[in-house]
């Protein structure tokens, strides 16, 4: 057995209201899994599990400095706190998870794995906003990209079928990434996870002039809250759940509009990422909606027929229609495996 796969890794995935814990043992076998919501639950859960050799934390933002997994020490933790201003709605959750687990396992090495790291290979012409250079330098403004752990895992699974992959991570948050030879070359999320696709409660890209117009008419925190938590599918259909929207397509005009807007934006972003990749060999769907909604996949494929995307309605890994020049895959999201791989590399390198 590969020595790396003998390292038992606790994977910590911090969400908006809970921590998802998963313990991976030899050969990445899942030894235990749990969703916990407070410090007492974390302590009780981890004390009942086998002791890990290392802990891997999903951290949303690594900024320009952290482009690969890193062993967490006092300097790294301070740097991660400094990045809170770049992701104020997400970074604190990651840091709270780090602190909570370290309270229970203070002597177990902790490794931070970053959602932004996979996108560090995006060329400058795709990562640079057309803003004054003084702003870009002073505030570290650039397109960072997110969902990198998911896209990286998807790239590994899909890369065996072609070098030019467009990966669609469709969940509560959603993004599309262009991948060439396993490396990200463009993505739809930018400086924050608000840019790009229509999401469950996030607006995705809107005219910046609209945001300025709204900010003149209401408090900026109301604008921020609405764009993050009251927009997207929820704002269009009154529900953030794609399953409910699909069930109401024939009866509720709001559901039909929400679905059509979602598909229009998604198909357009896939086409844009195809251009960034220089063509399309593989289209991959992952995340809760990407994996489970045949209706979304079929509707997007219909809009992308001119690119060679044609699919079956089957619920399997390869959903490519016979004769289609582009391979279309459904890849179960396993960010935990991507995190564990990064943890083992760092952990064994520091022994």
Coordinates of N, CA and C in Angstrom, one line a residue, residues 155 158-166 178-185 277-282:
X155 N -11.4 17.6 -12.4 CA -10.4 17.6 -13.4 C -9.7 16.3 -13.5
X158 N -12.2 13.7 -15.0 CA -12.6 14.0 -16.4 C -11.4 14.0 -17.3
X159 N -10.2 14.3 -16.8 CA -9.0 14.5 -17.6 C -8.6 13.3 -18.4
X160 N -9.0 12.1 -17.9 CA -8.7 10.9 -18.6 C -9.4 10.8 -20.0
X161 N -10.4 11.6 -20.2 CA -11.2 11.6 -21.4 C -10.9 12.7 -22.4
X162 N -10.0 13.6 -22.0 CA -9.6 14.7 -22.9 C -8.9 15.8 -22.2
X163 N -8.1 16.6 -22.9 CA -7.3 17.6 -22.2 C -8.0 18.9 -21.9
X164 N -9.1 19.1 -22.7 CA -9.9 20.4 -22.5 C -11.2 20.1 -21.8
X165 N -11.3 20.4 -20.6 CA -12.4 20.1 -19.7 C -13.1 21.4 -19.2
X166 N -14.4 21.4 -19.3 CA -15.2 22.4 -18.6 C -16.0 21.8 -17.5
X178 N -12.8 26.5 -16.8 CA -12.1 26.0 -17.9 C -10.8 25.3 -17.5
X179 N -10.5 24.1 -17.9 CA -9.4 23.4 -17.4 C -8.6 22.8 -18.6
X180 N -7.4 23.0 -18.7 CA -6.5 22.5 -19.8 C -5.4 21.8 -19.2
X181 N -5.3 20.5 -19.6 CA -4.2 19.6 -19.1 C -4.1 19.7 -17.6
X182 N -5.3 19.7 -16.9 CA -5.4 19.6 -15.5 C -5.3 20.9 -14.8
X183 N -5.1 22.0 -15.5 CA -4.9 23.3 -14.8 C -6.0 24.3 -15.2
X184 N -6.4 25.0 -14.2 CA -7.5 26.0 -14.4 C -6.9 27.2 -15.2
X185 N -7.7 27.6 -16.3 CA -7.3 28.7 -17.1 C -8.3 29.8 -17.1
X277 N -10.8 27.6 -22.9 CA -10.0 26.4 -23.0 C -9.5 26.1 -24.4
X278 N -10.0 26.8 -25.4 CA -9.6 26.6 -26.8 C -10.3 25.5 -27.4
X279 N -11.5 25.1 -26.9 CA -12.3 24.0 -27.4 C -12.8 23.2 -26.2
X280 N -13.5 22.1 -26.6 CA -14.2 21.3 -25.5 C -14.1 19.9 -25.9
X281 N -13.4 19.1 -25.0 CA -13.4 17.7 -25.1 C -14.4 17.0 -24.1
X282 N -14.4 17.6 -22.9 CA -15.2 17.0 -21.9 C -16.0 18.1 -21.1

